[in-house]
Structures are given as C-alpha cells and as structure tokens.
mmCIF file of C-alpha atoms and ligand atoms in Angstrom:
data_model
loop_
_atom_site.group_PDB
_atom_site.id
_atom_site.type_symbol
_atom_site.label_atom_id
_atom_site.label_comp_id
_atom_site.label_asym_id
_atom_site.label_seq_id
_atom_site.Cartn_x
_atom_site.Cartn_y
_atom_site.Cartn_z
ATOM 1 C CA UNK A 18 10.728 -10.030 3.448
ATOM 2 C CA UNK A 19 7.418 -10.358 1.566
ATOM 3 C CA UNK A 20 7.111 -11.486 -1.755
ATOM 4 C CA UNK A 21 3.355 -11.708 -2.179
ATOM 5 C CA UNK A 22 1.561 -9.203 -3.702
ATOM 6 C CA UNK A 23 -1.617 -7.649 -1.711
ATOM 7 C CA UNK A 24 -2.290 -5.371 -4.693
ATOM 8 C CA UNK A 25 -6.083 -5.646 -6.188
ATOM 9 C CA UNK A 26 -7.715 -3.542 -9.064
ATOM 10 C CA UNK A 27 -10.967 -2.259 -8.715
ATOM 11 C CA UNK A 28 -12.896 -0.886 -11.405
ATOM 12 C CA UNK A 29 -9.536 0.314 -13.053
ATOM 13 C CA UNK A 30 -8.539 1.635 -9.674
ATOM 14 C CA UNK A 31 -5.307 0.259 -8.640
ATOM 15 C CA UNK A 32 -5.422 -0.416 -4.900
ATOM 16 C CA UNK A 33 -1.938 -1.301 -2.795
ATOM 17 C CA UNK A 34 -4.155 -4.154 -0.709
ATOM 18 C CA UNK A 35 -7.837 -5.033 -0.738
ATOM 19 C CA UNK A 36 -8.416 -3.489 2.504
ATOM 20 C CA UNK A 37 -11.089 -0.682 2.617
ATOM 21 C CA UNK A 38 -11.713 1.307 5.684
ATOM 22 C CA UNK A 39 -15.906 1.091 5.341
ATOM 23 C CA UNK A 40 -17.990 3.920 5.554
ATOM 24 C CA UNK A 41 -19.147 5.471 8.631
ATOM 25 C CA UNK A 42 -16.219 3.486 10.648
ATOM 26 C CA UNK A 43 -13.018 5.768 9.481
ATOM 27 C CA UNK A 44 -15.296 9.566 9.263
ATOM 28 C CA UNK A 45 -12.942 11.205 6.528
ATOM 29 C CA UNK A 46 -9.759 9.786 7.870
ATOM 30 C CA UNK A 47 -8.251 12.392 10.216
ATOM 31 C CA UNK A 48 -8.798 10.517 13.403
ATOM 32 C CA UNK A 49 -7.816 7.296 12.315
ATOM 33 C CA UNK A 50 -4.576 9.100 10.222
ATOM 34 C CA UNK A 51 -2.994 9.610 13.999
ATOM 35 C CA UNK A 52 -2.600 6.148 14.629
ATOM 36 C CA UNK A 53 -1.226 4.686 11.182
ATOM 37 C CA UNK A 54 -0.823 6.502 7.678
ATOM 38 C CA UNK A 55 -3.820 6.150 5.679
ATOM 39 C CA UNK A 56 -1.347 5.059 2.573
ATOM 40 C CA UNK A 57 -1.216 1.639 4.686
ATOM 41 C CA UNK A 58 -4.809 0.758 3.718
ATOM 42 C CA UNK A 59 -6.035 -0.062 0.244
ATOM 43 C CA UNK A 60 -8.593 2.676 0.352
ATOM 44 C CA UNK A 61 -10.938 4.605 2.729
ATOM 45 C CA UNK A 62 -14.861 4.966 1.727
ATOM 46 C CA UNK A 63 -15.617 8.348 3.553
ATOM 47 C CA UNK A 64 -18.783 8.737 5.775
ATOM 48 C CA UNK A 65 -22.006 8.711 3.818
ATOM 49 C CA UNK A 66 -22.184 12.300 2.422
ATOM 50 C CA UNK A 67 -25.352 14.239 1.556
ATOM 51 C CA UNK A 68 -25.751 17.305 -0.621
ATOM 52 C CA UNK A 69 -26.383 19.479 2.475
ATOM 53 C CA UNK A 70 -24.949 19.045 5.908
ATOM 54 C CA UNK A 71 -27.308 16.451 8.197
ATOM 55 C CA UNK A 72 -27.343 16.275 12.153
ATOM 56 C CA UNK A 73 -28.513 12.718 11.825
ATOM 57 C CA UNK A 74 -30.993 10.746 14.265
ATOM 58 C CA UNK A 75 -31.093 12.151 17.946
ATOM 59 C CA UNK A 76 -29.412 10.416 20.532
ATOM 60 C CA UNK A 77 -28.797 7.292 21.512
ATOM 61 C CA UNK A 78 -28.078 6.093 18.580
ATOM 62 C CA UNK A 79 -25.997 3.149 19.205
ATOM 63 C CA UNK A 80 -26.981 -0.277 20.772
ATOM 64 C CA UNK A 81 -24.065 -2.685 21.878
ATOM 65 C CA UNK A 82 -25.000 -6.508 21.675
ATOM 66 C CA UNK A 83 -22.757 -9.799 22.217
ATOM 67 C CA UNK A 84 -21.237 -9.590 18.695
ATOM 68 C CA UNK A 85 -21.761 -6.000 17.383
ATOM 69 C CA UNK A 86 -23.572 -2.871 17.348
ATOM 70 C CA UNK A 87 -26.720 -1.144 16.448
ATOM 71 C CA UNK A 88 -26.682 2.433 14.789
ATOM 72 C CA UNK A 89 -29.047 4.586 13.850
ATOM 73 C CA UNK A 90 -26.792 7.312 13.149
ATOM 74 C CA UNK A 91 -29.070 8.663 10.122
ATOM 75 C CA UNK A 92 -26.503 10.019 7.857
ATOM 76 C CA UNK A 93 -24.864 12.956 10.302
ATOM 77 C CA UNK A 94 -22.332 14.261 7.766
ATOM 78 C CA UNK A 95 -20.951 17.422 6.949
ATOM 79 C CA UNK A 96 -22.117 18.036 3.283
ATOM 80 C CA UNK A 97 -20.744 17.909 0.315
ATOM 81 C CA UNK A 98 -19.393 20.916 -0.332
ATOM 82 C CA UNK A 99 -17.049 20.668 2.919
ATOM 83 C CA UNK A 100 -16.053 17.575 1.968
ATOM 84 C CA UNK A 101 -14.813 18.346 -1.488
ATOM 85 C CA UNK A 102 -13.249 21.609 -0.139
ATOM 86 C CA UNK A 103 -12.106 20.478 3.442
ATOM 87 C CA UNK A 104 -11.241 17.104 3.507
ATOM 88 C CA UNK A 105 -10.496 15.824 0.156
ATOM 89 C CA UNK A 106 -7.338 17.883 -0.402
ATOM 90 C CA UNK A 107 -6.195 16.849 3.041
ATOM 91 C CA UNK A 108 -7.015 12.916 2.355
ATOM 92 C CA UNK A 109 -5.138 13.270 -1.524
ATOM 93 C CA UNK A 110 -1.982 14.514 0.374
ATOM 94 C CA UNK A 111 -2.115 11.459 2.701
ATOM 95 C CA UNK A 112 -1.971 9.446 -0.778
ATOM 96 C CA UNK A 113 -5.253 7.722 0.020
ATOM 97 C CA UNK A 114 -7.440 6.072 -2.413
ATOM 98 C CA UNK A 115 -10.554 7.986 -1.696
ATOM 99 C CA UNK A 116 -13.980 6.305 -1.900
ATOM 100 C CA UNK A 117 -16.922 8.874 -1.522
ATOM 101 C CA UNK A 118 -19.852 7.128 -0.044
ATOM 102 C CA UNK A 119 -23.235 9.273 -1.414
ATOM 103 C CA UNK A 120 -26.648 9.255 0.046
ATOM 104 C CA UNK A 121 -30.127 11.010 -0.677
ATOM 105 C CA UNK A 122 -33.215 11.276 0.214
ATOM 106 C CA UNK A 123 -34.390 11.269 -3.616
ATOM 107 C CA UNK A 124 -32.934 9.949 -7.065
ATOM 108 C CA UNK A 125 -32.050 14.062 -7.914
ATOM 109 C CA UNK A 126 -29.993 14.330 -4.884
ATOM 110 C CA UNK A 127 -27.877 11.222 -6.131
ATOM 111 C CA UNK A 128 -27.108 12.222 -9.373
ATOM 112 C CA UNK A 129 -26.549 15.825 -8.080
ATOM 113 C CA UNK A 130 -23.573 14.110 -5.925
ATOM 114 C CA UNK A 131 -22.179 12.223 -8.641
ATOM 115 C CA UNK A 132 -22.046 15.480 -10.670
ATOM 116 C CA UNK A 133 -20.411 17.219 -8.124
ATOM 117 C CA UNK A 134 -17.355 14.667 -7.747
ATOM 118 C CA UNK A 135 -16.892 14.212 -11.429
ATOM 119 C CA UNK A 136 -14.497 17.126 -11.458
ATOM 120 C CA UNK A 137 -12.667 15.949 -8.158
ATOM 121 C CA UNK A 138 -9.891 14.078 -6.936
ATOM 122 C CA UNK A 139 -11.951 11.342 -6.027
ATOM 123 C CA UNK A 140 -11.057 7.907 -6.939
ATOM 124 C CA UNK A 141 -14.488 5.975 -6.658
ATOM 125 C CA UNK A 142 -18.065 6.760 -6.200
ATOM 126 C CA UNK A 143 -19.873 4.420 -3.678
ATOM 127 C CA UNK A 144 -23.758 4.665 -3.860
ATOM 128 C CA UNK A 145 -25.291 3.890 -0.772
ATOM 129 C CA UNK A 146 -29.090 2.454 -1.045
ATOM 130 C CA UNK A 147 -28.989 0.646 1.753
ATOM 131 C CA UNK A 148 -28.966 2.934 4.678
ATOM 132 C CA UNK A 149 -31.753 1.692 6.519
ATOM 133 C CA UNK A 150 -32.078 4.806 9.011
ATOM 134 C CA UNK A 151 -33.113 7.447 7.128
ATOM 135 C CA UNK A 152 -37.042 8.101 6.873
ATOM 136 C CA UNK A 153 -36.897 8.620 3.047
ATOM 137 C CA UNK A 154 -34.395 7.517 0.336
ATOM 138 C CA UNK A 155 -31.611 5.329 1.429
ATOM 139 C CA UNK A 156 -32.967 1.319 2.145
ATOM 140 C CA UNK A 157 -36.001 2.435 -0.289
ATOM 141 C CA UNK A 158 -33.854 2.538 -2.863
ATOM 142 C CA UNK A 159 -31.847 -0.817 -2.287
ATOM 143 C CA UNK A 160 -34.676 -3.130 -2.015
ATOM 144 C CA UNK A 161 -36.355 -4.042 -5.523
ATOM 145 C CA UNK A 162 -34.575 -5.118 -8.668
ATOM 146 C CA UNK A 163 -36.644 -2.406 -10.203
ATOM 147 C CA UNK A 164 -35.583 0.681 -8.485
ATOM 148 C CA UNK A 165 -31.858 -0.573 -8.187
ATOM 149 C CA UNK A 166 -32.130 -0.710 -12.226
ATOM 150 C CA UNK A 167 -33.591 2.838 -12.177
ATOM 151 C CA UNK A 168 -31.339 4.447 -9.637
ATOM 152 C CA UNK A 169 -28.001 2.661 -10.988
ATOM 153 C CA UNK A 170 -28.920 3.644 -14.658
ATOM 154 C CA UNK A 171 -29.790 7.168 -13.818
ATOM 155 C CA UNK A 172 -26.559 8.122 -11.474
ATOM 156 C CA UNK A 173 -24.418 6.266 -13.894
ATOM 157 C CA UNK A 174 -25.461 8.883 -16.352
ATOM 158 C CA UNK A 175 -24.454 11.456 -14.336
ATOM 159 C CA UNK A 176 -21.146 9.799 -12.553
ATOM 160 C CA UNK A 177 -17.872 9.728 -14.776
ATOM 161 C CA UNK A 178 -16.301 7.989 -11.826
ATOM 162 C CA UNK A 179 -16.114 4.001 -10.960
ATOM 163 C CA UNK A 180 -19.381 3.610 -9.754
ATOM 164 C CA UNK A 181 -19.427 1.093 -6.684
ATOM 165 C CA UNK A 182 -23.330 0.158 -5.427
ATOM 166 C CA UNK A 183 -23.360 -0.579 -1.881
ATOM 167 C CA UNK A 184 -26.100 -3.464 -1.537
ATOM 168 C CA UNK A 185 -28.786 -4.194 1.683
ATOM 169 C CA UNK A 186 -28.782 -7.679 2.787
ATOM 170 C CA UNK A 187 -32.359 -6.904 3.983
ATOM 171 C CA UNK A 188 -34.017 -8.322 0.647
ATOM 172 C CA UNK A 189 -34.882 -11.584 0.297
ATOM 173 C CA UNK A 190 -32.864 -12.540 -2.687
ATOM 174 C CA UNK A 191 -29.197 -10.037 -3.098
ATOM 175 C CA UNK A 192 -28.022 -11.690 -6.084
ATOM 176 C CA UNK A 193 -30.994 -10.597 -8.317
ATOM 177 C CA UNK A 194 -30.542 -7.412 -6.923
ATOM 178 C CA UNK A 195 -26.602 -7.335 -7.813
ATOM 179 C CA UNK A 196 -27.565 -8.334 -11.496
ATOM 180 C CA UNK A 197 -29.888 -5.738 -11.800
ATOM 181 C CA UNK A 198 -27.326 -3.045 -10.726
ATOM 182 C CA UNK A 199 -24.552 -4.778 -13.063
ATOM 183 C CA UNK A 200 -27.231 -4.454 -16.000
ATOM 184 C CA UNK A 201 -27.531 -0.851 -15.807
ATOM 185 C CA UNK A 202 -23.858 0.116 -15.681
ATOM 186 C CA UNK A 203 -22.548 -0.695 -11.460
ATOM 187 C CA UNK A 204 -18.861 -0.854 -12.307
ATOM 188 C CA UNK A 205 -18.614 -3.060 -8.996
ATOM 189 C CA UNK A 206 -20.382 -3.757 -5.674
ATOM 190 C CA UNK A 207 -20.400 -3.506 -2.128
ATOM 191 C CA UNK A 208 -22.268 -6.398 0.328
ATOM 192 C CA UNK A 209 -23.512 -6.033 3.179
ATOM 193 C CA UNK A 210 -24.638 -3.222 4.779
ATOM 194 C CA UNK A 211 -26.111 -3.525 8.021
ATOM 195 C CA UNK A 212 -29.183 -5.627 8.760
ATOM 196 C CA UNK A 213 -32.321 -3.817 10.330
ATOM 197 C CA UNK A 214 -32.496 -4.770 13.962
ATOM 198 C CA UNK A 215 -33.727 -3.955 17.559
ATOM 199 C CA UNK A 216 -32.801 -3.643 21.092
ATOM 200 C CA UNK A 217 -35.052 -3.284 24.177
ATOM 201 C CA UNK A 218 -34.033 -2.270 28.088
ATOM 202 C CA UNK A 219 -36.246 -4.859 29.588
ATOM 203 C CA UNK A 220 -36.673 -2.363 32.915
ATOM 204 C CA UNK A 221 -37.896 1.064 30.692
ATOM 205 C CA UNK A 222 -39.491 -1.332 28.318
ATOM 206 C CA UNK A 223 -37.984 1.277 25.485
ATOM 207 C CA UNK A 224 -35.946 0.768 22.767
ATOM 208 C CA UNK A 225 -32.414 1.710 23.310
ATOM 209 C CA UNK A 226 -32.338 3.484 20.317
ATOM 210 C CA UNK A 227 -34.163 6.883 19.633
ATOM 211 C CA UNK A 228 -35.118 5.975 16.534
ATOM 212 C CA UNK A 229 -36.599 2.334 17.691
ATOM 213 C CA UNK A 230 -34.743 0.373 15.199
ATOM 214 C CA UNK A 231 -31.237 0.529 13.602
ATOM 215 C CA UNK A 232 -28.617 -1.697 11.322
ATOM 216 C CA UNK A 233 -26.586 -4.543 13.398
ATOM 217 C CA UNK A 234 -22.918 -4.619 12.136
ATOM 218 C CA UNK A 235 -19.815 -6.594 13.238
ATOM 219 C CA UNK A 236 -19.314 -10.323 13.972
ATOM 220 C CA UNK A 237 -22.674 -11.602 14.131
ATOM 221 C CA UNK A 238 -23.462 -10.573 10.714
ATOM 222 C CA UNK A 239 -19.948 -12.014 8.920
ATOM 223 C CA UNK A 240 -21.553 -15.498 8.203
ATOM 224 C CA UNK A 241 -24.536 -13.801 6.330
ATOM 225 C CA UNK A 242 -21.950 -11.567 4.311
ATOM 226 C CA UNK A 243 -20.448 -14.818 3.556
ATOM 227 C CA UNK A 244 -22.991 -16.329 2.162
ATOM 228 C CA UNK A 245 -24.096 -13.112 0.528
ATOM 229 C CA UNK A 246 -21.149 -12.696 -1.366
ATOM 230 C CA UNK A 247 -20.660 -16.213 -2.339
ATOM 231 C CA UNK A 248 -24.365 -16.517 -4.040
ATOM 232 C CA UNK A 249 -23.645 -13.070 -5.434
ATOM 233 C CA UNK A 250 -20.276 -13.215 -7.194
ATOM 234 C CA UNK A 251 -20.610 -16.631 -8.722
ATOM 235 C CA UNK A 252 -23.489 -14.516 -10.596
ATOM 236 C CA UNK A 253 -22.080 -11.217 -11.816
ATOM 237 C CA UNK A 254 -18.592 -10.385 -13.232
ATOM 238 C CA UNK A 255 -18.187 -7.289 -11.763
ATOM 239 C CA UNK A 256 -15.828 -7.124 -8.783
ATOM 240 C CA UNK A 257 -17.672 -7.807 -5.365
ATOM 241 C CA UNK A 258 -16.476 -5.785 -2.281
ATOM 242 C CA UNK A 259 -17.348 -7.714 1.168
ATOM 243 C CA UNK A 260 -18.237 -5.827 4.103
ATOM 244 C CA UNK A 261 -20.112 -7.275 6.889
ATOM 245 C CA UNK A 262 -18.385 -8.402 10.340
ATOM 246 C CA UNK A 263 -14.840 -8.867 8.747
ATOM 247 C CA UNK A 264 -12.296 -8.638 12.188
ATOM 248 C CA UNK A 265 -9.816 -11.168 11.455
ATOM 249 C CA UNK A 266 -7.084 -11.887 8.688
ATOM 250 C CA UNK A 267 -9.282 -15.249 8.715
ATOM 251 C CA UNK A 268 -12.169 -13.386 7.766
ATOM 252 C CA UNK A 269 -10.390 -11.335 5.346
ATOM 253 C CA UNK A 270 -9.344 -14.800 3.916
ATOM 254 C CA UNK A 271 -13.184 -16.807 4.366
ATOM 255 C CA UNK A 272 -14.780 -13.672 2.305
ATOM 256 C CA UNK A 273 -11.719 -13.420 -0.187
ATOM 257 C CA UNK A 274 -12.380 -17.273 -0.967
ATOM 258 C CA UNK A 275 -16.185 -16.620 -1.009
ATOM 259 C CA UNK A 276 -15.517 -14.191 -3.962
ATOM 260 C CA UNK A 277 -14.726 -11.038 -2.558
ATOM 261 C CA UNK A 278 -12.408 -8.946 -5.058
ATOM 262 C CA UNK A 279 -11.508 -6.707 -2.124
ATOM 263 C CA UNK A 280 -13.224 -6.226 1.635
ATOM 264 C CA UNK A 281 -14.284 -3.639 4.227
ATOM 265 C CA UNK A 282 -13.157 -3.279 7.548
ATOM 266 C CA UNK A 283 -16.047 -1.046 9.715
ATOM 267 C CA UNK A 284 -16.838 -2.305 12.947
ATOM 268 C CA UNK A 285 -13.601 -3.780 14.194
ATOM 269 C CA UNK A 286 -12.168 -0.605 13.706
ATOM 270 C CA UNK A 287 -14.399 0.752 16.763
ATOM 271 C CA UNK A 288 -12.675 -2.416 18.825
ATOM 272 C CA UNK A 289 -9.419 -2.090 17.965
ATOM 273 C CA UNK A 290 -7.806 0.737 15.749
ATOM 274 C CA UNK A 291 -4.989 -1.518 14.553
ATOM 275 C CA UNK A 292 -7.249 -4.181 12.969
ATOM 276 C CA UNK A 293 -6.590 -3.035 9.634
ATOM 277 C CA UNK A 294 -2.755 -3.245 10.439
ATOM 278 C CA UNK A 295 -3.143 -7.384 11.852
ATOM 279 C CA UNK A 296 -5.405 -7.948 9.120
ATOM 280 C CA UNK A 297 -2.750 -7.257 6.676
ATOM 281 C CA UNK A 298 0.040 -8.808 8.155
ATOM 282 C CA UNK A 299 -1.685 -12.201 8.455
ATOM 283 C CA UNK A 300 -3.278 -12.082 5.132
ATOM 284 C CA UNK A 301 0.396 -11.725 3.675
ATOM 285 C CA UNK A 302 1.453 -14.182 6.022
ATOM 286 C CA UNK A 303 -1.274 -16.649 4.888
ATOM 287 C CA UNK A 304 -0.227 -16.097 1.091
ATOM 288 C CA UNK A 305 3.326 -16.692 1.657
ATOM 289 C CA UNK A 306 2.601 -20.260 3.893
ATOM 290 C CA UNK A 307 0.146 -20.982 1.088
ATOM 291 C CA UNK A 308 3.294 -20.147 -1.684
ATOM 292 C CA UNK A 309 0.566 -17.664 -3.272
ATOM 293 C CA UNK A 310 2.283 -14.620 -5.527
ATOM 294 C CA UNK A 311 -0.892 -12.381 -5.463
ATOM 295 C CA UNK A 312 -4.046 -12.112 -3.187
ATOM 296 C CA UNK A 313 -6.255 -12.125 -6.293
ATOM 297 C CA UNK A 314 -5.268 -16.340 -6.351
ATOM 298 C CA UNK A 315 -7.815 -16.795 -3.292
ATOM 299 C CA UNK A 316 -11.017 -14.929 -4.739
ATOM 300 C CA UNK A 317 -13.673 -17.231 -5.438
ATOM 301 C CA UNK A 318 -11.544 -19.711 -4.380
ATOM 302 C CA UNK A 319 -13.875 -21.769 -2.076
ATOM 303 C CA UNK A 320 -14.138 -25.311 -3.160
ATOM 304 C CA UNK A 321 -17.877 -25.534 -2.488
ATOM 305 C CA UNK A 322 -19.763 -28.951 -2.320
HETATM 306 C C1 SIN B 4 -26.050 5.840 9.041
HETATM 307 O O1 SIN B 4 -25.683 6.820 8.777
HETATM 308 O O2 SIN B 4 -27.385 5.920 9.363
HETATM 309 C C2 SIN B 4 -25.442 4.920 8.886
HETATM 310 C C3 SIN B 4 -25.216 4.394 7.102
HETATM 311 C C4 SIN B 4 -25.588 3.067 6.688
HETATM 312 O O3 SIN B 4 -25.937 2.351 7.281
HETATM 313 O O4 SIN B 4 -25.635 3.419 5.676
#
C-alpha cells in the first residue's frame, strides 16, 4: 500500500498528484474520461480557448517525426462561452481540477477571457503566450521580456484566478522571460511549449504542414525542457510546471529533480492513452523505493556539478 504522498500545491490549488494533462492533448476531457476517471490526474489543462470559436489552420496540421510530432493546429476550439456553458459543468462533475488555457490575438482578448473565467468554477488560468501557429498574438507576446511583462501585468489586473504563464522555448534566455512574468504577478509558470520546426516531403518538395512550419513536441524536446526548467527554477520563487516530451515516470522524476513542482503530459497521451496511469504508478514506486514521504522532496533535488 502506498504511503508516500503525491499531493502538490500549485499557487494555492491542491492537486492530488503533480500530473497535469497538457493543453491541446486532452481536449476538454470527454474522450479521455472514457479510459480513466479525470480525478485520477492532478489537473487537466483544457485546449487553448479563444473568445470566439476558431476552425484552426487548414490541414495537414500534424507531421510525424522520429521522436515526436510537429503540429500547426492553429488553436481550433469552440470558444470561451461554449467551454464555460457546455464543458465546464461536466468537468466539475468529474471532480477534475480544471485549468483554462487562454489564447488571443490582442492583449484585450486575453483580458476579456480572464474576466470571463473569473466567475466560473475554473481552478486556474494558463495564459498561452507561446503558440507558434497563429498569425497574430500567441508567440508574438512571449518572446521578449518587455512584452511578457506587459501582458502579464495587464492580464493579472483582470484575472482573479491563479495565473499560470505558459512560456515559449523559442527564446534566447528563458530565465529572464520567466523573471519578467513573475515580477508582474504570474503565480506559476509552465515551460516549455513546442519548438518551431519543419518537415519536407522530398518527393513533392512541399512542406508536410499546410502552414509550412509548426511546433515540435514529444521525446525529442524533453532534454531541452529539462535544461530550461533547471535554468528557470533556480531563478524564480513561483512554481515551475515542467512540460515537453515527458513520456515515462523516469522523465517525470527527472524534470522534478530539475526543479518542476508539477509536470504536464502531452504528446505521450497520443502514443499511449494510459501513459498518465503508468507515470503515476512509477512515480509512487520511486518514492517508496527511496523512502520519501512526499513527492515535493524531489523538487529541485538535482545535484548539479
Ligand atoms: C495550436 O493549437 O496550434 C497549438 C497550441 C500551442 O502550441 O500553444
């Protein structure tokens, strides 16, 4: 019987375990709930939601690579009102901890979205300023300290929920971007989103993706996520949520040792829907084997040279 605790606290919100389903890989939870109860995971970060419904980019939108996928979905989603009215009540009935991932083309969009979620049963808001697949907004807000500081400050003043800022790896110095977000009121950070990438069909000479480029996720980017979490967690006081290619319990332990207080599982949900179950089982056994009472004891525990 397990005696170690997997419970973590992110920005005042208690999660039964540190595993969060990454935005864009679990929709709004319905499909995944056919395989296991959503209350088994720490939280679900729902698909990036905009003010109005979006169809996303034209297909093809996914390209497979040897160790991951490149997507250019373009934030297809049903819009904030539909999320709040149709999906959220159901998610609450599942006893899931719900993170609304918000995305917009303008700062005003993000503020209006934050306000919409203030009076809902969403537990946290994850501000996506790192989507590489949209023409306006997205990544454009997330690549300079100045723009990250400005949007965080502005959205913070409209948001009464714990505010997570999801950062892009497509920057020179992620730690300084993280500090900019923290100094303007972010309660937690998620890193990393996808890395801009491209794949070309050598017969047709055309890019596989209709958008030409997209964002690479999956095991290929895991060591980069570990490096960025390690560099960032040492420099901020707020919790860092690790994301990027985590596919096994060993990866989960590794990213927590690098400094992540929790972690997200994304692309691995597509290769094996039961990845979260296996990761939580392995994590629990690791704690037991190392006689640790709480998963929090491994956070930042790397013995760097
Ligand atoms: C997308 O919908 O294009 C992916 C979302 C993201 O990368 O943030």
